[in-house]
mmCIF file of C-alpha atoms in Angstrom:
data_model
loop_
_atom_site.group_PDB
_atom_site.id
_atom_site.type_symbol
_atom_site.label_atom_id
_atom_site.label_comp_id
_atom_site.label_asym_id
_atom_site.label_seq_id
_atom_site.Cartn_x
_atom_site.Cartn_y
_atom_site.Cartn_z
ATOM 1 C CA UNK J 1 113.509 104.501 118.758
ATOM 2 C CA UNK J 2 110.043 105.517 120.014
ATOM 3 C CA UNK J 3 107.175 103.339 118.898
ATOM 4 C CA UNK J 4 104.045 105.188 117.727
ATOM 5 C CA UNK J 5 101.487 102.511 118.526
ATOM 6 C CA UNK J 6 97.976 102.728 117.157
ATOM 7 C CA UNK J 7 96.003 103.740 120.199
ATOM 8 C CA UNK J 8 93.243 106.283 119.616
ATOM 9 C CA UNK J 9 95.231 109.015 121.330
ATOM 10 C CA UNK J 10 98.481 108.309 119.522
ATOM 11 C CA UNK J 11 96.841 108.143 116.089
ATOM 12 C CA UNK J 12 95.184 111.493 116.660
ATOM 13 C CA UNK J 13 98.374 112.883 118.081
ATOM 14 C CA UNK J 14 100.274 111.743 115.025
ATOM 15 C CA UNK J 15 97.871 112.951 112.318
ATOM 16 C CA UNK J 16 100.777 114.982 111.053
ATOM 17 C CA UNK J 17 102.926 111.862 111.035
ATOM 18 C CA UNK J 18 106.272 113.109 109.985
ATOM 19 C CA UNK J 19 105.084 116.659 109.617
ATOM 20 C CA UNK J 20 103.808 117.632 113.034
ATOM 21 C CA UNK J 21 100.233 118.810 113.203
ATOM 22 C CA UNK J 22 98.799 119.788 116.568
ATOM 23 C CA UNK J 23 96.240 117.894 118.579
ATOM 24 C CA UNK J 24 93.871 120.846 118.373
ATOM 25 C CA UNK J 25 93.861 120.720 114.608
ATOM 26 C CA UNK J 26 93.500 116.958 114.669
ATOM 27 C CA UNK J 27 90.492 117.002 116.950
ATOM 28 C CA UNK J 28 88.888 119.755 114.883
ATOM 29 C CA UNK J 29 89.198 117.527 111.844
ATOM 30 C CA UNK J 30 87.396 114.583 113.426
ATOM 31 C CA UNK J 31 83.799 113.815 112.556
ATOM 32 C CA UNK J 32 81.680 116.064 110.376
ATOM 33 C CA UNK J 33 79.593 115.304 107.329
ATOM 34 C CA UNK J 34 80.698 112.826 104.721
ATOM 35 C CA UNK J 35 82.211 114.381 101.639
ATOM 36 C CA UNK J 36 80.079 114.451 98.524
ATOM 37 C CA UNK J 37 80.753 111.905 95.867
ATOM 38 C CA UNK J 38 82.340 113.060 92.666
ATOM 39 C CA UNK J 39 81.416 110.056 90.551
ATOM 40 C CA UNK J 40 83.556 107.051 89.731
ATOM 41 C CA UNK J 41 86.416 106.415 87.385
ATOM 42 C CA UNK J 42 88.177 103.188 88.276
ATOM 43 C CA UNK J 43 90.076 100.563 86.372
ATOM 44 C CA UNK J 44 93.714 99.938 85.620
ATOM 45 C CA UNK J 45 95.720 101.092 82.641
ATOM 46 C CA UNK J 46 96.382 97.497 81.637
ATOM 47 C CA UNK J 47 93.573 94.962 81.712
ATOM 48 C CA UNK J 48 95.512 92.362 83.691
ATOM 49 C CA UNK J 49 93.626 89.162 84.373
ATOM 50 C CA UNK J 50 94.077 85.956 86.308
ATOM 51 C CA UNK J 51 94.784 85.285 90.004
ATOM 52 C CA UNK J 52 96.341 88.099 92.008
ATOM 53 C CA UNK J 53 98.539 88.130 95.076
ATOM 54 C CA UNK J 54 100.656 90.723 96.817
ATOM 55 C CA UNK J 55 102.616 90.561 100.058
ATOM 56 C CA UNK J 56 102.087 93.846 101.839
ATOM 57 C CA UNK J 57 104.164 95.514 104.546
ATOM 58 C CA UNK J 58 102.266 93.747 107.320
ATOM 59 C CA UNK J 59 103.767 90.548 105.987
ATOM 60 C CA UNK J 60 100.321 89.482 104.835
ATOM 61 C CA UNK J 61 99.904 87.724 101.507
ATOM 62 C CA UNK J 62 96.796 89.299 99.996
ATOM 63 C CA UNK J 63 95.159 87.102 97.386
ATOM 64 C CA UNK J 64 92.193 87.260 95.021
ATOM 65 C CA UNK J 65 90.847 85.243 92.141
ATOM 66 C CA UNK J 66 91.420 88.148 89.778
ATOM 67 C CA UNK J 67 93.389 91.382 89.691
ATOM 68 C CA UNK J 68 91.469 94.098 91.590
ATOM 69 C CA UNK J 69 89.801 96.629 89.318
ATOM 70 C CA UNK J 70 87.423 98.290 91.773
ATOM 71 C CA UNK J 71 89.972 99.762 94.132
ATOM 72 C CA UNK J 72 89.356 102.061 97.088
ATOM 73 C CA UNK J 73 92.418 103.783 98.511
ATOM 74 C CA UNK J 74 93.703 106.508 100.772
ATOM 75 C CA UNK J 75 93.965 109.600 98.589
ATOM 76 C CA UNK J 76 97.772 109.706 98.609
ATOM 77 C CA UNK J 77 97.960 106.067 97.552
ATOM 78 C CA UNK J 78 95.387 106.692 94.826
ATOM 79 C CA UNK J 79 97.447 109.639 93.564
ATOM 80 C CA UNK J 80 100.586 107.477 93.381
ATOM 81 C CA UNK J 81 98.772 104.658 91.583
ATOM 82 C CA UNK J 82 97.324 107.237 89.173
ATOM 83 C CA UNK J 83 100.859 108.229 88.171
ATOM 84 C CA UNK J 84 101.438 104.595 87.195
ATOM 85 C CA UNK J 85 98.232 104.360 85.195
ATOM 86 C CA UNK J 86 96.177 102.527 87.832
ATOM 87 C CA UNK J 87 92.804 104.132 88.505
ATOM 88 C CA UNK J 88 90.695 103.783 91.640
ATOM 89 C CA UNK J 89 86.941 103.919 92.195
ATOM 90 C CA UNK J 90 86.887 105.551 95.617
ATOM 91 C CA UNK J 91 89.147 107.522 97.912
ATOM 92 C CA UNK J 92 89.250 108.617 101.534
ATOM 93 C CA UNK J 93 91.343 111.248 103.251
ATOM 94 C CA UNK J 94 92.015 114.894 102.263
ATOM 95 C CA UNK J 95 90.784 114.974 98.656
ATOM 96 C CA UNK J 96 89.120 118.351 98.097
ATOM 97 C CA UNK J 97 89.593 121.786 99.629
ATOM 98 C CA UNK J 98 86.808 124.002 100.915
ATOM 99 C CA UNK J 99 86.422 125.565 97.471
ATOM 100 C CA UNK J 100 86.043 122.148 95.853
ATOM 101 C CA UNK J 101 89.485 122.034 94.258
ATOM 102 C CA UNK J 102 91.837 119.089 94.506
ATOM 103 C CA UNK J 103 93.753 118.871 97.768
ATOM 104 C CA UNK J 104 97.541 118.811 97.521
ATOM 105 C CA UNK J 105 97.445 115.138 98.527
ATOM 106 C CA UNK J 106 95.328 114.270 95.474
ATOM 107 C CA UNK J 107 98.205 114.863 93.070
ATOM 108 C CA UNK J 108 97.160 114.871 89.411
ATOM 109 C CA UNK J 109 93.920 112.934 89.899
ATOM 110 C CA UNK J 110 90.673 114.366 88.591
ATOM 111 C CA UNK J 111 88.822 114.299 91.906
ATOM 112 C CA UNK J 112 85.487 114.710 90.143
ATOM 113 C CA UNK J 113 85.886 111.195 88.753
ATOM 114 C CA UNK J 114 86.250 109.306 92.017
ATOM 115 C CA UNK J 115 83.797 108.662 94.821
ATOM 116 C CA UNK J 116 84.947 110.479 97.946
ATOM 117 C CA UNK J 117 84.114 108.389 101.001
ATOM 118 C CA UNK J 118 85.431 110.924 103.486
ATOM 119 C CA UNK J 119 87.420 114.124 103.256
ATOM 120 C CA UNK J 120 88.696 114.456 106.829
ATOM 121 C CA UNK J 121 89.912 112.436 109.789
ATOM 122 C CA UNK J 122 87.203 110.082 111.073
ATOM 123 C CA UNK J 123 85.100 110.273 107.906
ATOM 124 C CA UNK J 124 84.444 107.064 105.981
ATOM 125 C CA UNK J 125 81.027 106.489 104.411
ATOM 126 C CA UNK J 126 80.546 102.737 104.740
ATOM 127 C CA UNK J 127 77.329 102.700 102.690
ATOM 128 C CA UNK J 128 79.064 104.326 99.721
ATOM 129 C CA UNK J 129 82.005 102.025 100.192
ATOM 130 C CA UNK J 130 79.846 98.902 100.074
ATOM 131 C CA UNK J 131 77.950 100.243 97.054
ATOM 132 C CA UNK J 132 81.214 100.421 95.107
ATOM 133 C CA UNK J 133 81.601 96.634 95.529
ATOM 134 C CA UNK J 134 85.337 97.101 96.140
ATOM 135 C CA UNK J 135 87.788 94.316 95.525
ATOM 136 C CA UNK J 136 90.727 95.981 97.312
ATOM 137 C CA UNK J 137 91.215 98.580 100.074
ATOM 138 C CA UNK J 138 94.691 100.135 100.121
ATOM 139 C CA UNK J 139 96.303 102.598 102.508
ATOM 140 C CA UNK J 140 99.616 103.594 103.999
ATOM 141 C CA UNK J 141 100.679 102.774 107.561
ATOM 142 C CA UNK J 142 102.323 105.169 110.032
ATOM 143 C CA UNK J 143 103.079 102.631 112.740
ATOM 144 C CA UNK J 144 104.423 99.101 113.070
ATOM 145 C CA UNK J 145 101.095 97.724 114.274
ATOM 146 C CA UNK J 146 99.525 97.473 110.814
ATOM 147 C CA UNK J 147 97.085 100.369 111.296
ATOM 148 C CA UNK J 148 95.671 101.466 107.943
ATOM 149 C CA UNK J 149 95.931 105.244 107.683
ATOM 150 C CA UNK J 150 92.614 107.138 107.763
ATOM 151 C CA UNK J 151 90.569 103.965 108.202
ATOM 152 C CA UNK J 152 88.623 104.902 111.369
ATOM 153 C CA UNK J 153 89.259 102.570 114.266
ATOM 154 C CA UNK J 154 85.670 102.922 115.484
ATOM 155 C CA UNK J 155 84.202 101.626 112.211
ATOM 156 C CA UNK J 156 87.037 99.348 111.070
ATOM 157 C CA UNK J 157 85.109 96.135 111.747
ATOM 158 C CA UNK J 158 82.182 97.263 109.586
ATOM 159 C CA UNK J 159 84.549 98.352 106.815
ATOM 160 C CA UNK J 160 86.379 95.027 106.844
ATOM 161 C CA UNK J 161 83.055 93.182 106.904
ATOM 162 C CA UNK J 162 82.392 94.427 103.363
ATOM 163 C CA UNK J 163 84.882 91.772 102.375
ATOM 164 C CA UNK J 164 87.491 93.536 100.246
ATOM 165 C CA UNK J 165 91.065 92.407 100.939
ATOM 166 C CA UNK J 166 93.226 95.135 102.473
ATOM 167 C CA UNK J 167 96.769 96.192 101.583
ATOM 168 C CA UNK J 168 99.101 98.279 103.736
ATOM 169 C CA UNK J 169 102.222 100.072 102.494
ATOM 170 C CA UNK J 170 104.430 101.223 105.362
ATOM 171 C CA UNK J 171 105.802 104.755 105.591
ATOM 172 C CA UNK J 172 107.017 104.259 109.135
ATOM 173 C CA UNK J 173 110.660 104.467 110.216
ATOM 174 C CA UNK J 174 112.290 103.921 106.833
ATOM 175 C CA UNK J 175 113.817 105.985 104.066
ATOM 176 C CA UNK J 176 111.743 107.270 101.156
ATOM 177 C CA UNK J 177 113.299 104.927 98.619
ATOM 178 C CA UNK J 178 111.771 101.832 100.259
ATOM 179 C CA UNK J 179 108.064 102.812 100.093
ATOM 180 C CA UNK J 180 108.672 104.182 96.580
ATOM 181 C CA UNK J 181 109.837 100.735 95.496
ATOM 182 C CA UNK J 182 106.955 99.061 97.319
ATOM 183 C CA UNK J 183 104.332 101.310 95.707
ATOM 184 C CA UNK J 184 105.758 100.624 92.257
ATOM 185 C CA UNK J 185 105.679 96.893 92.985
ATOM 186 C CA UNK J 186 102.046 97.187 94.049
ATOM 187 C CA UNK J 187 101.186 99.171 90.922
ATOM 188 C CA UNK J 188 102.858 96.549 88.738
ATOM 189 C CA UNK J 189 100.831 93.809 90.415
ATOM 190 C CA UNK J 190 97.706 95.802 89.568
ATOM 191 C CA UNK J 191 98.610 96.042 85.884
ATOM 192 C CA UNK J 192 100.936 99.031 85.640
ATOM 193 C CA UNK J 193 103.666 98.979 82.997
ATOM 194 C CA UNK J 194 106.933 99.967 84.685
ATOM 195 C CA UNK J 195 108.842 99.921 81.391
ATOM 196 C CA UNK J 196 107.240 103.022 79.890
ATOM 197 C CA UNK J 197 109.377 106.067 79.119
ATOM 198 C CA UNK J 198 107.363 108.083 81.644
ATOM 199 C CA UNK J 199 108.146 105.721 84.522
ATOM 200 C CA UNK J 200 111.789 105.247 83.558
ATOM 201 C CA UNK J 201 112.370 108.981 83.139
ATOM 202 C CA UNK J 202 110.676 109.749 86.454
ATOM 203 C CA UNK J 203 112.938 107.278 88.257
ATOM 204 C CA UNK J 204 116.009 108.684 86.521
ATOM 205 C CA UNK J 205 114.984 112.203 87.511
ATOM 206 C CA UNK J 206 114.579 111.054 91.122
ATOM 207 C CA UNK J 207 118.048 109.501 91.164
ATOM 208 C CA UNK J 208 119.575 112.646 89.663
ATOM 209 C CA UNK J 209 117.711 114.789 92.194
ATOM 210 C CA UNK J 210 119.092 112.645 95.025
ATOM 211 C CA UNK J 211 122.619 113.159 93.709
ATOM 212 C CA UNK J 212 122.018 116.901 93.482
ATOM 213 C CA UNK J 213 120.712 117.086 97.055
ATOM 214 C CA UNK J 214 123.680 115.073 98.330
ATOM 215 C CA UNK J 215 126.049 117.451 96.536
ATOM 216 C CA UNK J 216 124.251 120.533 97.880
ATOM 217 C CA UNK J 217 124.400 119.222 101.440
ATOM 218 C CA UNK J 218 128.085 118.386 101.051
ATOM 219 C CA UNK J 219 128.852 121.843 99.627
ATOM 220 C CA UNK J 220 127.000 123.659 102.422
ATOM 221 C CA UNK J 221 127.199 121.457 105.517
ATOM 222 C CA UNK J 222 126.639 124.430 107.844
ATOM 223 C CA UNK J 223 123.160 125.180 106.452
ATOM 224 C CA UNK J 224 120.698 123.948 109.070
ATOM 225 C CA UNK J 225 117.268 122.846 107.856
ATOM 226 C CA UNK J 226 114.237 122.677 110.159
ATOM 227 C CA UNK J 227 111.004 120.836 109.372
ATOM 228 C CA UNK J 228 108.057 122.654 110.924
ATOM 229 C CA UNK J 229 104.284 122.810 110.964
ATOM 230 C CA UNK J 230 102.013 125.582 112.172
ATOM 231 C CA UNK J 231 98.943 125.213 114.342
ATOM 232 C CA UNK J 232 96.764 127.895 115.861
ATOM 233 C CA UNK J 233 98.445 127.752 119.258
ATOM 234 C CA UNK J 234 101.577 125.703 118.700
ATOM 235 C CA UNK J 235 104.575 125.397 116.410
ATOM 236 C CA UNK J 236 105.762 121.856 115.732
ATOM 237 C CA UNK J 237 109.312 120.803 114.897
ATOM 238 C CA UNK J 238 109.814 117.358 113.389
ATOM 239 C CA UNK J 239 112.841 115.175 113.993
ATOM 240 C CA UNK J 240 114.293 113.054 111.219
ATOM 241 C CA UNK J 241 113.420 109.734 112.883
ATOM 242 C CA UNK J 242 110.316 107.905 111.621
ATOM 243 C CA UNK J 243 109.510 110.206 108.657
ATOM 244 C CA UNK J 244 110.330 108.717 105.244
ATOM 245 C CA UNK J 245 111.333 112.028 103.669
ATOM 246 C CA UNK J 246 113.397 113.375 106.576
ATOM 247 C CA UNK J 247 115.170 110.060 107.157
ATOM 248 C CA UNK J 248 116.167 110.082 103.495
ATOM 249 C CA UNK J 249 117.247 113.723 103.524
ATOM 250 C CA UNK J 250 119.416 112.985 106.555
ATOM 251 C CA UNK J 251 120.956 109.971 104.808
ATOM 252 C CA UNK J 252 121.843 112.256 101.900
ATOM 253 C CA UNK J 253 123.699 114.531 104.301
ATOM 254 C CA UNK J 254 121.190 117.318 104.964
ATOM 255 C CA UNK J 255 121.937 119.051 108.277
ATOM 256 C CA UNK J 256 118.537 118.725 109.948
ATOM 257 C CA UNK J 257 117.434 120.274 113.235
ATOM 258 C CA UNK J 258 116.936 117.390 115.680
ATOM 259 C CA UNK J 259 114.718 117.873 118.755
ATOM 260 C CA UNK J 260 115.810 115.536 121.569
ATOM 261 C CA UNK J 261 113.850 112.322 122.050
ATOM 262 C CA UNK J 262 112.510 113.538 125.387
ATOM 263 C CA UNK J 263 111.040 116.624 123.697
ATOM 264 C CA UNK J 264 109.302 114.506 121.034
ATOM 265 C CA UNK J 265 107.675 112.176 123.553
ATOM 266 C CA UNK J 266 104.276 113.898 123.494
ATOM 267 C CA UNK J 267 104.319 113.765 119.698
ATOM 268 C CA UNK J 268 104.715 110.011 119.641
ATOM 269 C CA UNK J 269 108.364 110.380 118.708
ATOM 270 C CA UNK J 270 107.594 112.379 115.566
ATOM 271 C CA UNK J 271 107.769 115.998 116.683
ATOM 272 C CA UNK J 272 108.208 118.520 119.470
ATOM 273 C CA UNK J 273 105.380 120.922 120.323
ATOM 274 C CA UNK J 274 106.416 124.501 121.061
ATOM 275 C CA UNK J 275 104.387 127.497 122.128
ATOM 276 C CA UNK J 276 104.677 130.301 119.611
ATOM 277 C CA UNK J 277 106.630 132.272 122.222
ATOM 278 C CA UNK J 278 109.305 129.568 121.986
ATOM 279 C CA UNK J 279 109.260 129.160 118.210
ATOM 280 C CA UNK J 280 112.838 130.441 118.129
ATOM 281 C CA UNK J 281 114.147 127.547 120.267
ATOM 282 C CA UNK J 282 116.149 126.085 117.390
ATOM 283 C CA UNK J 283 118.491 127.912 115.029
ATOM 284 C CA UNK J 284 117.773 127.270 111.361
ATOM 285 C CA UNK J 285 118.838 128.707 108.022
ATOM 286 C CA UNK J 286 116.080 127.052 105.981
ATOM 287 C CA UNK J 287 112.620 126.135 107.252
ATOM 288 C CA UNK J 288 110.516 123.522 105.488
ATOM 289 C CA UNK J 289 106.849 124.047 106.337
ATOM 290 C CA UNK J 290 104.116 121.411 106.149
ATOM 291 C CA UNK J 291 102.104 122.159 102.989
ATOM 292 C CA UNK J 292 99.002 120.125 103.883
ATOM 293 C CA UNK J 293 95.718 121.965 104.148
ATOM 294 C CA UNK J 294 95.414 120.826 107.772
ATOM 295 C CA UNK J 295 98.354 123.087 108.667
ATOM 296 C CA UNK J 296 98.461 126.890 108.670
ATOM 297 C CA UNK J 297 100.541 128.050 105.724
ATOM 298 C CA UNK J 298 103.461 130.505 106.155
ATOM 299 C CA UNK J 299 101.670 133.418 104.504
ATOM 300 C CA UNK J 300 98.892 133.134 107.092
ATOM 301 C CA UNK J 301 101.065 132.903 110.214
ATOM 302 C CA UNK J 302 100.621 136.090 112.235
ATOM 303 C CA UNK J 303 102.721 135.357 115.331
ATOM 304 C CA UNK J 304 105.472 137.912 115.899
ATOM 305 C CA UNK J 305 108.037 135.268 116.878
ATOM 306 C CA UNK J 306 107.578 133.575 113.509
ATOM 307 C CA UNK J 307 108.191 136.781 111.610
ATOM 308 C CA UNK J 308 111.381 137.390 113.598
ATOM 309 C CA UNK J 309 112.965 134.031 112.793
ATOM 310 C CA UNK J 310 116.158 134.590 110.755
ATOM 311 C CA UNK J 311 115.123 132.139 108.028
ATOM 312 C CA UNK J 312 111.740 133.838 107.693
ATOM 313 C CA UNK J 313 113.294 137.308 107.495
ATOM 314 C CA UNK J 314 115.725 136.018 104.865
ATOM 315 C CA UNK J 315 112.922 134.526 102.782
ATOM 316 C CA UNK J 316 114.352 131.037 103.222
ATOM 317 C CA UNK J 317 111.083 129.203 103.909
ATOM 318 C CA UNK J 318 110.030 126.418 101.527
ATOM 319 C CA UNK J 319 107.130 123.951 101.448
ATOM 320 C CA UNK J 320 107.463 120.457 102.799
ATOM 321 C CA UNK J 321 105.308 117.608 101.520
ATOM 322 C CA UNK J 322 104.965 115.809 104.836
ATOM 323 C CA UNK J 323 103.014 112.924 103.276
ATOM 324 C CA UNK J 324 104.788 112.323 99.967
ATOM 325 C CA UNK J 325 102.814 110.875 97.079
ATOM 326 C CA UNK J 326 104.786 107.681 96.569
ATOM 327 C CA UNK J 327 105.624 107.869 92.887
ATOM 328 C CA UNK J 328 108.995 108.865 91.455
ATOM 329 C CA UNK J 329 107.223 111.551 89.448
ATOM 330 C CA UNK J 330 106.003 113.291 92.598
ATOM 331 C CA UNK J 331 109.040 112.668 94.804
ATOM 332 C CA UNK J 332 111.769 113.898 92.450
ATOM 333 C CA UNK J 333 110.639 117.550 92.816
ATOM 334 C CA UNK J 334 110.819 117.240 96.619
ATOM 335 C CA UNK J 335 114.545 116.536 96.378
ATOM 336 C CA UNK J 336 115.107 119.161 93.701
ATOM 337 C CA UNK J 337 113.349 121.875 95.661
ATOM 338 C CA UNK J 338 115.283 121.170 98.853
ATOM 339 C CA UNK J 339 118.542 121.024 96.919
ATOM 340 C CA UNK J 340 117.802 124.430 95.401
ATOM 341 C CA UNK J 341 116.897 125.855 98.811
ATOM 342 C CA UNK J 342 120.233 124.722 100.264
ATOM 343 C CA UNK J 343 122.208 125.798 97.204
ATOM 344 C CA UNK J 344 120.821 129.334 97.372
ATOM 345 C CA UNK J 345 120.591 129.683 101.167
ATOM 346 C CA UNK J 346 122.615 132.198 103.166
ATOM 347 C CA UNK J 347 123.875 131.321 106.627
ATOM 348 C CA UNK J 348 121.555 133.324 108.894
ATOM 349 C CA UNK J 349 121.389 131.313 112.115
#
């Protein structure tokens, strides 16, 4: 299986990690002004005290004299912790859209109540970060080298010098259920109550959604599903390897389009890049399209080849959350929506 190591080029080339976003869009996202702060609103739902330790997915035992309460996290991690009642002080990564609304990766968080340290790739305001006096920095990891997602390589040493312990939750080359369990374990260590009706019902809904998707895939094994992402000049097709959602969908029996490994080489093993003229390379009955704001959304795609795709003409295009918010509450709908898409799909390829 290809190894997406954390070199500068590969990290930029894999900004869509699991969802395929083009290099042009990645490079356009780099740099820029720091996002404006929206205030703070940290703290956990339960005032847990005493020594704290957590073994993260780098195999590192992270320890502190007390449970972190001034947490800074990648926005998707913050959104997952929010669902478990754990609040953060600061976030980095896609948090607000151009009109100031919450980005899709922010989940249910009130983004006006957290300090935004950076809203795009390469942005991380170290001065604001230090001013928050953080006692934990948490992010996901899209490689096996321990690279914290959206923590800029060029300023990593200065960020680490602030002194907050770091935690990495891996979303690399594993099925969705594993990082879901790991995020819940992290939330519990930070004071979350996993016995509440909300948490138990969300997990039950996820399990029922998984059973429904498995049944839908079994009932319609000939329905081919393609995971795509749209850039200005290129169309990207993701393979099931490496991506937590696609690996899980495949395990449940979904008939996914699989670009060959050789074709995914330039995408670090995650995706194949196609010119829009070749967007019809793979036959598909349902197309799942990257719903992140960094990708062009289906309604805004103007290329003629896109409009001629059988799944597009049949109206069988659905959103794909390429970077799932790792709570059962947010992941259950992902399974339900795909199950519905397969259940109602016509064979058009």
